[in-house]
mmCIF file of C-alpha atoms and ligand atoms in Angstrom:
data_model
loop_
_atom_site.group_PDB
_atom_site.id
_atom_site.type_symbol
_atom_site.label_atom_id
_atom_site.label_comp_id
_atom_site.label_asym_id
_atom_site.label_seq_id
_atom_site.Cartn_x
_atom_site.Cartn_y
_atom_site.Cartn_z
ATOM 1 C CA UNK F 212 -3.507 13.038 -2.560
ATOM 2 C CA UNK F 213 -5.086 14.910 0.362
ATOM 3 C CA UNK F 214 -4.719 13.442 3.989
ATOM 4 C CA UNK F 215 -4.644 14.777 7.448
ATOM 5 C CA UNK F 216 -1.089 16.707 6.218
ATOM 6 C CA UNK F 217 -3.884 18.671 4.176
ATOM 7 C CA UNK F 218 -6.494 18.557 6.997
ATOM 8 C CA UNK F 219 -8.083 21.464 8.934
ATOM 9 C CA UNK F 220 -9.131 21.823 12.323
ATOM 10 C CA UNK F 221 -12.669 21.825 13.142
ATOM 11 C CA UNK F 222 -14.283 24.701 15.395
ATOM 12 C CA UNK F 223 -10.194 25.240 16.422
ATOM 13 C CA UNK F 224 -9.943 21.476 17.042
ATOM 14 C CA UNK F 225 -12.678 20.855 19.410
ATOM 15 C CA UNK F 226 -14.521 18.879 16.910
ATOM 16 C CA UNK F 227 -11.192 17.061 15.684
ATOM 17 C CA UNK F 228 -10.414 17.971 11.913
ATOM 18 C CA UNK F 229 -11.482 17.324 8.678
ATOM 19 C CA UNK F 230 -8.692 15.402 6.374
ATOM 20 C CA UNK F 231 -8.160 16.671 2.552
ATOM 21 C CA UNK F 232 -9.010 20.446 2.749
ATOM 22 C CA UNK F 233 -5.545 22.215 2.094
ATOM 23 C CA UNK F 234 -4.771 22.184 -1.840
ATOM 24 C CA UNK F 235 -1.267 21.258 -2.611
ATOM 25 C CA UNK F 236 -0.193 24.662 -4.150
ATOM 26 C CA UNK F 237 -0.833 25.861 -0.526
ATOM 27 C CA UNK F 238 1.020 22.902 1.167
ATOM 28 C CA UNK F 239 3.974 23.036 -1.209
ATOM 29 C CA UNK F 240 4.826 26.449 -0.211
ATOM 30 C CA UNK F 241 6.221 25.355 3.164
ATOM 31 C CA UNK F 242 8.820 23.416 0.860
ATOM 32 C CA UNK F 243 12.484 24.535 1.340
ATOM 33 C CA UNK F 244 13.939 23.155 -2.248
ATOM 34 C CA UNK F 245 15.961 24.923 -4.409
ATOM 35 C CA UNK F 246 14.608 22.619 -7.398
ATOM 36 C CA UNK F 247 11.281 24.123 -9.155
ATOM 37 C CA UNK F 248 8.349 22.565 -8.196
ATOM 38 C CA UNK F 249 5.396 21.008 -10.442
ATOM 39 C CA UNK F 250 2.278 20.116 -8.105
ATOM 40 C CA UNK F 251 -0.277 17.913 -8.881
ATOM 41 C CA UNK F 252 -3.479 17.410 -6.996
ATOM 42 C CA UNK F 253 -4.942 14.418 -8.398
ATOM 43 C CA UNK F 254 -7.504 13.767 -5.252
ATOM 44 C CA UNK F 255 -7.888 15.797 -2.016
ATOM 45 C CA UNK F 256 -9.744 13.502 0.349
ATOM 46 C CA UNK F 257 -9.665 11.543 3.291
ATOM 47 C CA UNK F 258 -7.550 8.253 2.477
ATOM 48 C CA UNK F 259 -10.189 5.949 4.276
ATOM 49 C CA UNK F 260 -12.359 7.185 0.605
ATOM 50 C CA UNK F 261 -9.127 5.868 -1.422
ATOM 51 C CA UNK F 262 -10.627 3.690 -4.672
ATOM 52 C CA UNK F 263 -8.886 1.560 -6.948
ATOM 53 C CA UNK F 264 -9.587 3.966 -9.922
ATOM 54 C CA UNK F 265 -7.883 6.444 -8.168
ATOM 55 C CA UNK F 266 -5.004 3.974 -7.867
ATOM 56 C CA UNK F 267 -5.001 3.680 -11.613
ATOM 57 C CA UNK F 268 -4.936 7.199 -12.296
ATOM 58 C CA UNK F 269 -2.048 7.546 -9.628
ATOM 59 C CA UNK F 270 -0.017 4.693 -11.221
ATOM 60 C CA UNK F 271 -0.307 6.349 -14.990
ATOM 61 C CA UNK F 272 0.777 9.756 -13.549
ATOM 62 C CA UNK F 273 3.679 8.307 -11.628
ATOM 63 C CA UNK F 274 5.046 6.030 -14.730
ATOM 64 C CA UNK F 275 4.902 9.523 -16.663
ATOM 65 C CA UNK F 276 6.609 11.638 -13.991
ATOM 66 C CA UNK F 277 9.181 8.497 -14.000
ATOM 67 C CA UNK F 278 10.091 8.921 -17.819
ATOM 68 C CA UNK F 279 9.927 12.549 -17.892
ATOM 69 C CA UNK F 280 13.289 13.590 -18.187
ATOM 70 C CA UNK F 281 12.760 17.085 -16.297
ATOM 71 C CA UNK F 282 11.642 15.601 -13.214
ATOM 72 C CA UNK F 283 14.294 14.395 -11.095
ATOM 73 C CA UNK F 284 11.685 13.050 -8.233
ATOM 74 C CA UNK F 285 8.279 12.457 -6.864
ATOM 75 C CA UNK F 286 6.909 13.520 -3.567
ATOM 76 C CA UNK F 287 3.683 12.237 -2.935
ATOM 77 C CA UNK F 288 0.911 13.349 0.166
ATOM 78 C CA UNK F 289 -1.514 10.741 1.203
ATOM 79 C CA UNK F 290 -3.329 10.188 3.933
ATOM 80 C CA UNK F 291 -1.806 7.639 6.825
ATOM 81 C CA UNK F 292 -4.747 5.518 7.144
ATOM 82 C CA UNK F 293 -4.473 3.900 3.638
ATOM 83 C CA UNK F 294 -0.831 5.024 2.856
ATOM 84 C CA UNK F 295 0.728 1.389 3.214
ATOM 85 C CA UNK F 296 -1.445 -0.159 0.533
ATOM 86 C CA UNK F 297 -0.954 2.784 -2.067
ATOM 87 C CA UNK F 298 2.600 2.441 -1.083
ATOM 88 C CA UNK F 299 2.703 -1.337 -2.094
ATOM 89 C CA UNK F 300 0.781 -0.460 -4.989
ATOM 90 C CA UNK F 301 3.694 1.920 -6.436
ATOM 91 C CA UNK F 302 6.305 -0.236 -5.310
ATOM 92 C CA UNK F 303 4.664 -3.338 -7.439
ATOM 93 C CA UNK F 304 3.682 -1.156 -10.316
ATOM 94 C CA UNK F 305 6.556 1.355 -10.785
ATOM 95 C CA UNK F 306 9.245 0.431 -8.147
ATOM 96 C CA UNK F 307 11.632 -1.496 -10.949
ATOM 97 C CA UNK F 308 11.100 1.516 -13.491
ATOM 98 C CA UNK F 309 12.247 4.259 -10.415
ATOM 99 C CA UNK F 310 15.200 1.977 -9.641
ATOM 100 C CA UNK F 311 15.884 1.745 -13.654
ATOM 101 C CA UNK F 312 15.744 5.740 -14.320
ATOM 102 C CA UNK F 313 17.659 6.102 -10.743
ATOM 103 C CA UNK F 314 14.610 8.171 -9.297
ATOM 104 C CA UNK F 315 12.596 8.197 -5.933
ATOM 105 C CA UNK F 316 8.828 8.163 -4.873
ATOM 106 C CA UNK F 317 8.587 9.561 -1.668
ATOM 107 C CA UNK F 318 5.361 8.941 0.138
ATOM 108 C CA UNK F 319 4.580 11.486 3.068
ATOM 109 C CA UNK F 320 1.742 12.602 5.190
ATOM 110 C CA UNK F 321 1.059 13.820 8.982
ATOM 111 C CA UNK F 322 -0.674 12.865 11.940
ATOM 112 C CA UNK F 323 -1.762 16.296 12.803
ATOM 113 C CA UNK F 324 -3.702 18.432 10.543
ATOM 114 C CA UNK F 325 -2.111 21.738 8.765
ATOM 115 C CA UNK F 326 -3.137 24.478 11.126
ATOM 116 C CA UNK F 327 -2.504 22.537 14.521
ATOM 117 C CA UNK F 328 0.423 24.314 16.368
ATOM 118 C CA UNK F 329 2.593 21.216 16.382
ATOM 119 C CA UNK F 330 1.651 20.212 12.545
ATOM 120 C CA UNK F 331 4.225 17.464 11.653
ATOM 121 C CA UNK F 332 3.387 17.869 7.943
ATOM 122 C CA UNK F 333 5.770 20.800 6.882
ATOM 123 C CA UNK F 334 8.592 18.675 8.492
ATOM 124 C CA UNK F 335 7.878 15.367 6.835
ATOM 125 C CA UNK F 336 7.322 17.026 3.471
ATOM 126 C CA UNK F 337 10.881 18.862 3.753
ATOM 127 C CA UNK F 338 12.521 15.593 4.629
ATOM 128 C CA UNK F 339 10.771 13.929 1.961
ATOM 129 C CA UNK F 340 12.266 16.426 -0.691
ATOM 130 C CA UNK F 341 15.584 16.490 1.072
ATOM 131 C CA UNK F 342 15.482 12.403 0.471
ATOM 132 C CA UNK F 343 14.680 13.300 -3.164
ATOM 133 C CA UNK F 344 17.617 16.009 -3.458
ATOM 134 C CA UNK F 345 20.037 13.337 -1.743
ATOM 135 C CA UNK F 346 22.094 11.914 -4.417
ATOM 136 C CA UNK F 347 23.587 9.227 -2.097
ATOM 137 C CA UNK F 348 20.299 7.811 -1.319
ATOM 138 C CA UNK F 349 19.047 4.740 -2.858
ATOM 139 C CA UNK F 350 16.357 4.987 -5.666
ATOM 140 C CA UNK F 351 13.076 3.286 -5.596
ATOM 141 C CA UNK F 352 9.411 3.854 -3.465
ATOM 142 C CA UNK F 353 9.869 4.772 0.016
ATOM 143 C CA UNK F 354 7.651 6.380 2.881
ATOM 144 C CA UNK F 355 9.172 9.041 5.091
ATOM 145 C CA UNK F 356 7.342 9.671 8.376
ATOM 146 C CA UNK F 357 8.222 11.085 11.581
ATOM 147 C CA UNK F 358 12.019 11.323 10.710
ATOM 148 C CA UNK F 359 11.957 7.966 9.463
ATOM 149 C CA UNK F 360 12.388 6.674 6.170
ATOM 150 C CA UNK F 361 10.810 3.169 5.194
ATOM 151 C CA UNK F 362 10.990 0.971 1.975
ATOM 152 C CA UNK F 363 7.334 0.867 0.982
ATOM 153 C CA UNK F 364 6.641 -2.455 1.210
ATOM 154 C CA UNK F 365 7.808 -2.077 5.427
ATOM 155 C CA UNK F 366 5.142 0.646 5.912
ATOM 156 C CA UNK F 367 2.301 -0.861 8.377
ATOM 157 C CA UNK F 368 -0.106 1.859 10.435
ATOM 158 C CA UNK F 369 0.272 0.630 13.575
ATOM 159 C CA UNK F 370 -0.892 3.386 16.263
ATOM 160 C CA UNK F 371 -4.193 5.166 15.936
ATOM 161 C CA UNK F 372 -2.718 9.004 16.932
ATOM 162 C CA UNK F 373 1.050 8.927 17.715
ATOM 163 C CA UNK F 374 3.232 10.453 15.268
ATOM 164 C CA UNK F 375 4.937 7.690 14.837
ATOM 165 C CA UNK F 376 2.343 5.989 13.748
ATOM 166 C CA UNK F 377 4.452 3.211 11.537
ATOM 167 C CA UNK F 378 5.780 2.060 14.910
ATOM 168 C CA UNK F 379 7.482 -1.359 14.404
ATOM 169 C CA UNK F 380 7.477 -0.983 10.658
ATOM 170 C CA UNK F 381 11.495 -1.597 9.623
ATOM 171 C CA UNK F 382 13.176 1.362 8.834
ATOM 172 C CA UNK F 383 15.733 2.237 6.615
ATOM 173 C CA UNK F 384 19.186 3.477 7.979
ATOM 174 C CA UNK F 385 20.530 6.155 5.374
ATOM 175 C CA UNK F 386 23.270 6.950 8.023
ATOM 176 C CA UNK F 387 24.688 3.403 7.935
ATOM 177 C CA UNK F 388 24.858 3.360 3.945
ATOM 178 C CA UNK F 389 22.461 0.192 3.638
ATOM 179 C CA UNK F 390 20.562 -0.326 0.689
ATOM 180 C CA UNK F 391 17.187 -2.002 1.097
ATOM 181 C CA UNK F 392 16.913 -5.568 0.501
ATOM 182 C CA UNK F 393 14.647 -6.365 -2.617
ATOM 183 C CA UNK F 394 12.274 -8.785 -0.879
ATOM 184 C CA UNK F 395 10.431 -9.283 -4.085
ATOM 185 C CA UNK F 396 11.508 -11.562 -6.621
ATOM 186 C CA UNK F 397 9.306 -9.480 -9.211
ATOM 187 C CA UNK F 398 12.010 -8.645 -11.849
ATOM 188 C CA UNK F 399 9.553 -5.869 -13.855
ATOM 189 C CA UNK F 400 6.755 -3.569 -13.079
ATOM 190 C CA UNK F 401 3.259 -5.296 -13.310
ATOM 191 C CA UNK F 402 0.664 -3.972 -15.243
ATOM 192 C CA UNK F 403 -1.741 -1.220 -13.795
ATOM 193 C CA UNK F 404 -5.303 -2.172 -14.324
ATOM 194 C CA UNK F 405 -7.576 0.479 -16.127
ATOM 195 C CA UNK F 406 -10.263 2.087 -13.651
ATOM 196 C CA UNK F 407 -13.152 -0.814 -14.351
ATOM 197 C CA UNK F 408 -10.520 -3.787 -14.508
ATOM 198 C CA UNK F 409 -9.765 -4.271 -11.053
ATOM 199 C CA UNK F 410 -10.372 -7.631 -10.089
ATOM 200 C CA UNK F 411 -12.704 -7.672 -6.673
ATOM 201 C CA UNK F 412 -10.801 -9.245 -3.611
ATOM 202 C CA UNK F 413 -12.503 -9.015 -0.297
ATOM 203 C CA UNK F 414 -10.522 -9.486 3.095
ATOM 204 C CA UNK F 415 -12.499 -11.929 5.696
ATOM 205 C CA UNK F 416 -11.473 -11.820 9.224
ATOM 206 C CA UNK F 417 -11.018 -15.284 11.317
ATOM 207 C CA UNK F 418 -12.255 -14.921 14.916
ATOM 208 C CA UNK F 419 -14.133 -16.571 17.454
ATOM 209 C CA UNK F 420 -17.261 -18.134 16.615
ATOM 210 C CA UNK F 421 -16.525 -17.250 12.547
ATOM 211 C CA UNK F 422 -18.910 -18.601 9.965
ATOM 212 C CA UNK F 423 -18.362 -19.617 6.608
ATOM 213 C CA UNK F 424 -21.894 -18.869 5.007
ATOM 214 C CA UNK F 425 -21.007 -15.040 3.929
ATOM 215 C CA UNK F 426 -18.636 -16.493 1.431
ATOM 216 C CA UNK F 427 -21.535 -17.888 -1.016
ATOM 217 C CA UNK F 428 -22.594 -13.899 -0.939
ATOM 218 C CA UNK F 429 -19.465 -13.121 -2.177
ATOM 219 C CA UNK F 430 -19.181 -15.692 -4.837
ATOM 220 C CA UNK F 431 -22.479 -14.353 -5.918
ATOM 221 C CA UNK F 432 -21.227 -10.845 -5.872
ATOM 222 C CA UNK F 433 -18.311 -11.832 -8.319
ATOM 223 C CA UNK F 434 -15.535 -12.001 -5.733
ATOM 224 C CA UNK F 435 -12.470 -13.460 -7.667
ATOM 225 C CA UNK F 436 -10.212 -13.310 -4.917
ATOM 226 C CA UNK F 437 -10.152 -13.486 -0.731
ATOM 227 C CA UNK F 438 -7.495 -12.184 1.386
ATOM 228 C CA UNK F 439 -8.040 -14.385 5.379
ATOM 229 C CA UNK F 440 -6.912 -12.176 7.894
ATOM 230 C CA UNK F 441 -6.192 -15.299 10.139
ATOM 231 C CA UNK F 442 -5.866 -15.671 13.545
ATOM 232 C CA UNK F 443 -2.146 -16.185 14.650
ATOM 233 C CA UNK F 444 0.067 -17.681 11.807
ATOM 234 C CA UNK F 445 -3.135 -17.586 9.627
ATOM 235 C CA UNK F 446 -5.279 -20.110 11.037
ATOM 236 C CA UNK F 447 -8.818 -20.388 10.281
ATOM 237 C CA UNK F 448 -12.085 -21.539 12.403
ATOM 238 C CA UNK F 449 -13.343 -24.973 10.986
ATOM 239 C CA UNK F 450 -16.619 -23.133 10.007
ATOM 240 C CA UNK F 451 -15.082 -20.610 7.926
ATOM 241 C CA UNK F 452 -12.646 -23.288 6.340
ATOM 242 C CA UNK F 453 -15.373 -24.930 4.906
ATOM 243 C CA UNK F 454 -16.686 -21.677 2.917
ATOM 244 C CA UNK F 455 -13.177 -20.989 2.150
ATOM 245 C CA UNK F 456 -12.759 -24.466 0.917
ATOM 246 C CA UNK F 457 -15.930 -24.284 -1.394
ATOM 247 C CA UNK F 458 -14.598 -20.790 -2.767
ATOM 248 C CA UNK F 459 -11.473 -22.273 -3.986
ATOM 249 C CA UNK F 460 -12.896 -25.225 -5.260
ATOM 250 C CA UNK F 461 -15.047 -23.072 -7.525
ATOM 251 C CA UNK F 462 -11.979 -21.461 -8.880
ATOM 252 C CA UNK F 463 -11.629 -18.264 -6.366
ATOM 253 C CA UNK F 464 -8.130 -17.503 -5.336
ATOM 254 C CA UNK F 465 -7.560 -17.293 -1.712
ATOM 255 C CA UNK F 466 -4.446 -15.993 0.450
ATOM 256 C CA UNK F 467 -3.864 -16.344 4.094
ATOM 257 C CA UNK F 468 -2.734 -13.737 6.057
ATOM 258 C CA UNK F 469 -2.850 -12.855 9.669
ATOM 259 C CA UNK F 470 -4.530 -10.131 11.836
ATOM 260 C CA UNK F 471 -1.713 -10.422 14.351
ATOM 261 C CA UNK F 472 0.048 -7.774 12.719
ATOM 262 C CA UNK F 473 3.998 -8.896 12.774
ATOM 263 C CA UNK F 474 6.005 -11.792 11.317
ATOM 264 C CA UNK F 475 5.304 -14.114 8.892
ATOM 265 C CA UNK F 476 2.651 -16.659 7.403
ATOM 266 C CA UNK F 477 3.714 -20.105 6.927
ATOM 267 C CA UNK F 478 3.475 -21.648 3.506
ATOM 268 C CA UNK F 479 1.099 -24.275 4.994
ATOM 269 C CA UNK F 480 -0.635 -24.695 7.852
ATOM 270 C CA UNK F 481 0.115 -27.580 9.891
ATOM 271 C CA UNK F 482 -3.684 -28.983 10.690
ATOM 272 C CA UNK F 483 -3.814 -29.267 6.797
ATOM 273 C CA UNK F 484 -6.716 -26.218 6.307
ATOM 274 C CA UNK F 485 -6.677 -24.538 3.043
ATOM 275 C CA UNK F 486 -3.671 -26.259 1.811
ATOM 276 C CA UNK F 487 -4.753 -25.015 -1.856
ATOM 277 C CA UNK F 488 -4.287 -21.627 -0.629
ATOM 278 C CA UNK F 489 -0.908 -19.082 -0.802
ATOM 279 C CA UNK F 490 0.555 -17.491 2.338
ATOM 280 C CA UNK F 491 0.895 -14.026 2.332
ATOM 281 C CA UNK F 492 4.495 -13.689 3.887
ATOM 282 C CA UNK F 493 5.114 -10.596 5.625
ATOM 283 C CA UNK F 494 2.005 -8.859 3.766
ATOM 284 C CA UNK F 495 -0.658 -8.123 6.440
ATOM 285 C CA UNK F 496 -4.275 -8.419 4.943
ATOM 286 C CA UNK F 497 -4.960 -4.817 3.375
ATOM 287 C CA UNK F 498 -1.427 -5.068 1.385
ATOM 288 C CA UNK F 499 -2.038 -8.915 0.564
ATOM 289 C CA UNK F 500 -5.240 -7.752 -0.948
ATOM 290 C CA UNK F 501 -3.566 -5.080 -3.386
ATOM 291 C CA UNK F 502 -0.937 -7.899 -4.006
ATOM 292 C CA UNK F 503 -3.481 -10.550 -5.031
ATOM 293 C CA UNK F 504 -5.415 -7.775 -6.948
ATOM 294 C CA UNK F 505 -2.574 -6.966 -8.986
ATOM 295 C CA UNK F 506 -1.329 -10.740 -9.386
ATOM 296 C CA UNK F 507 -5.121 -12.021 -10.626
ATOM 297 C CA UNK F 508 -5.096 -8.836 -12.986
ATOM 298 C CA UNK F 509 -1.297 -9.757 -14.509
ATOM 299 C CA UNK F 510 -2.267 -13.414 -14.687
ATOM 300 C CA UNK F 511 -4.601 -12.247 -17.494
ATOM 301 C CA UNK F 512 -2.502 -10.065 -19.035
ATOM 302 C CA UNK F 513 -0.715 -11.514 -22.412
ATOM 303 C CA UNK F 514 2.730 -9.886 -21.655
ATOM 304 C CA UNK F 515 2.956 -11.599 -18.350
ATOM 305 C CA UNK F 516 4.421 -14.777 -19.945
ATOM 306 C CA UNK F 517 1.272 -16.807 -19.092
ATOM 307 C CA UNK F 518 1.988 -16.961 -15.419
ATOM 308 C CA UNK F 519 -0.672 -17.454 -12.909
ATOM 309 C CA UNK F 520 -1.702 -15.654 -10.243
ATOM 310 C CA UNK F 521 -0.174 -18.224 -7.839
ATOM 311 C CA UNK F 522 3.464 -17.406 -9.574
ATOM 312 C CA UNK F 523 3.023 -13.753 -9.559
ATOM 313 C CA UNK F 524 2.127 -13.425 -5.817
ATOM 314 C CA UNK F 525 4.688 -15.942 -4.836
ATOM 315 C CA UNK F 526 7.106 -13.801 -6.511
ATOM 316 C CA UNK F 527 5.428 -10.711 -4.688
ATOM 317 C CA UNK F 528 5.864 -12.200 -1.415
ATOM 318 C CA UNK F 529 9.634 -13.468 -2.236
HETATM 319 C C1 SIN S 768 -6.337 9.894 6.173
HETATM 320 O O1 SIN S 768 -5.627 8.923 6.170
HETATM 321 O O2 SIN S 768 -6.529 10.584 5.035
HETATM 322 C C2 SIN S 768 -6.481 10.467 7.431
HETATM 323 C C3 SIN S 768 -5.567 10.131 8.514
HETATM 324 C C4 SIN S 768 -4.172 10.545 8.661
HETATM 325 O O3 SIN S 768 -3.761 11.096 7.080
HETATM 326 O O4 SIN S 768 -3.132 10.454 9.469
#
């Protein structure tokens, strides 16, 4: 997909680097692996430019690859900036299939560009491929970064420049033989929205002096859902609260998350605000946004047994 792992320095690094420059065929020459490798370049971008349309294409490709009997596992390169969103998306649309067919989808990237003398990409890529080859390791969707393996849902970028950028994300200790806990109660994969069918969901942040009048604009733009990046345990300023209450009264979907970064959101706020919203559990705002988009889309899907978006989102949160 691109990212820093496929990045190149500008003027010897003097002006930083550009992500998404090196083709996957070149990157995969670094892989030491006995199995034949099939390269697919779906995009080669800085992951700040990721789109829902690309997620749709990626999800379809993953499902095809998981169903292909000639493919034993998939390694995907991706920029770390939005890796956690793509990881959660894949977990929700093909994590169940991956476990059912006993295959792994491993997402990896890098914090230093490909031509940096201490580039971390080759090591991450080789560890990701080694994990695919490790028959004793659990199947499902995982991330590999900085020598650690993360269940997809646990990944959260927490440092702007450290090689250990997913610091504080709970890693999986394969050496202790621990299986990842199934944190979601979703018992099947969610449908993948087609390119033009993604519900529009926006993130609104609470802060000192937060206002609620921009919510009117979102309604006019056809926004169907809002994720509140609340303060503390998902709290909201009374002015913003008024705008969000009006949004829900008009049928908008609201989920409360927190801008804090660690910890869970209670199902209700003790001051009674936004009582018709759902708490995002341990999902941070960008991940809660993806989950809400998929829940809204699945609630329109005839095959989803007429579950409401609230039912589906609550199952994702587990
Ligand atoms: C990106 O997310 O594409 C750039 C940053 C990175 O990969 O670390």
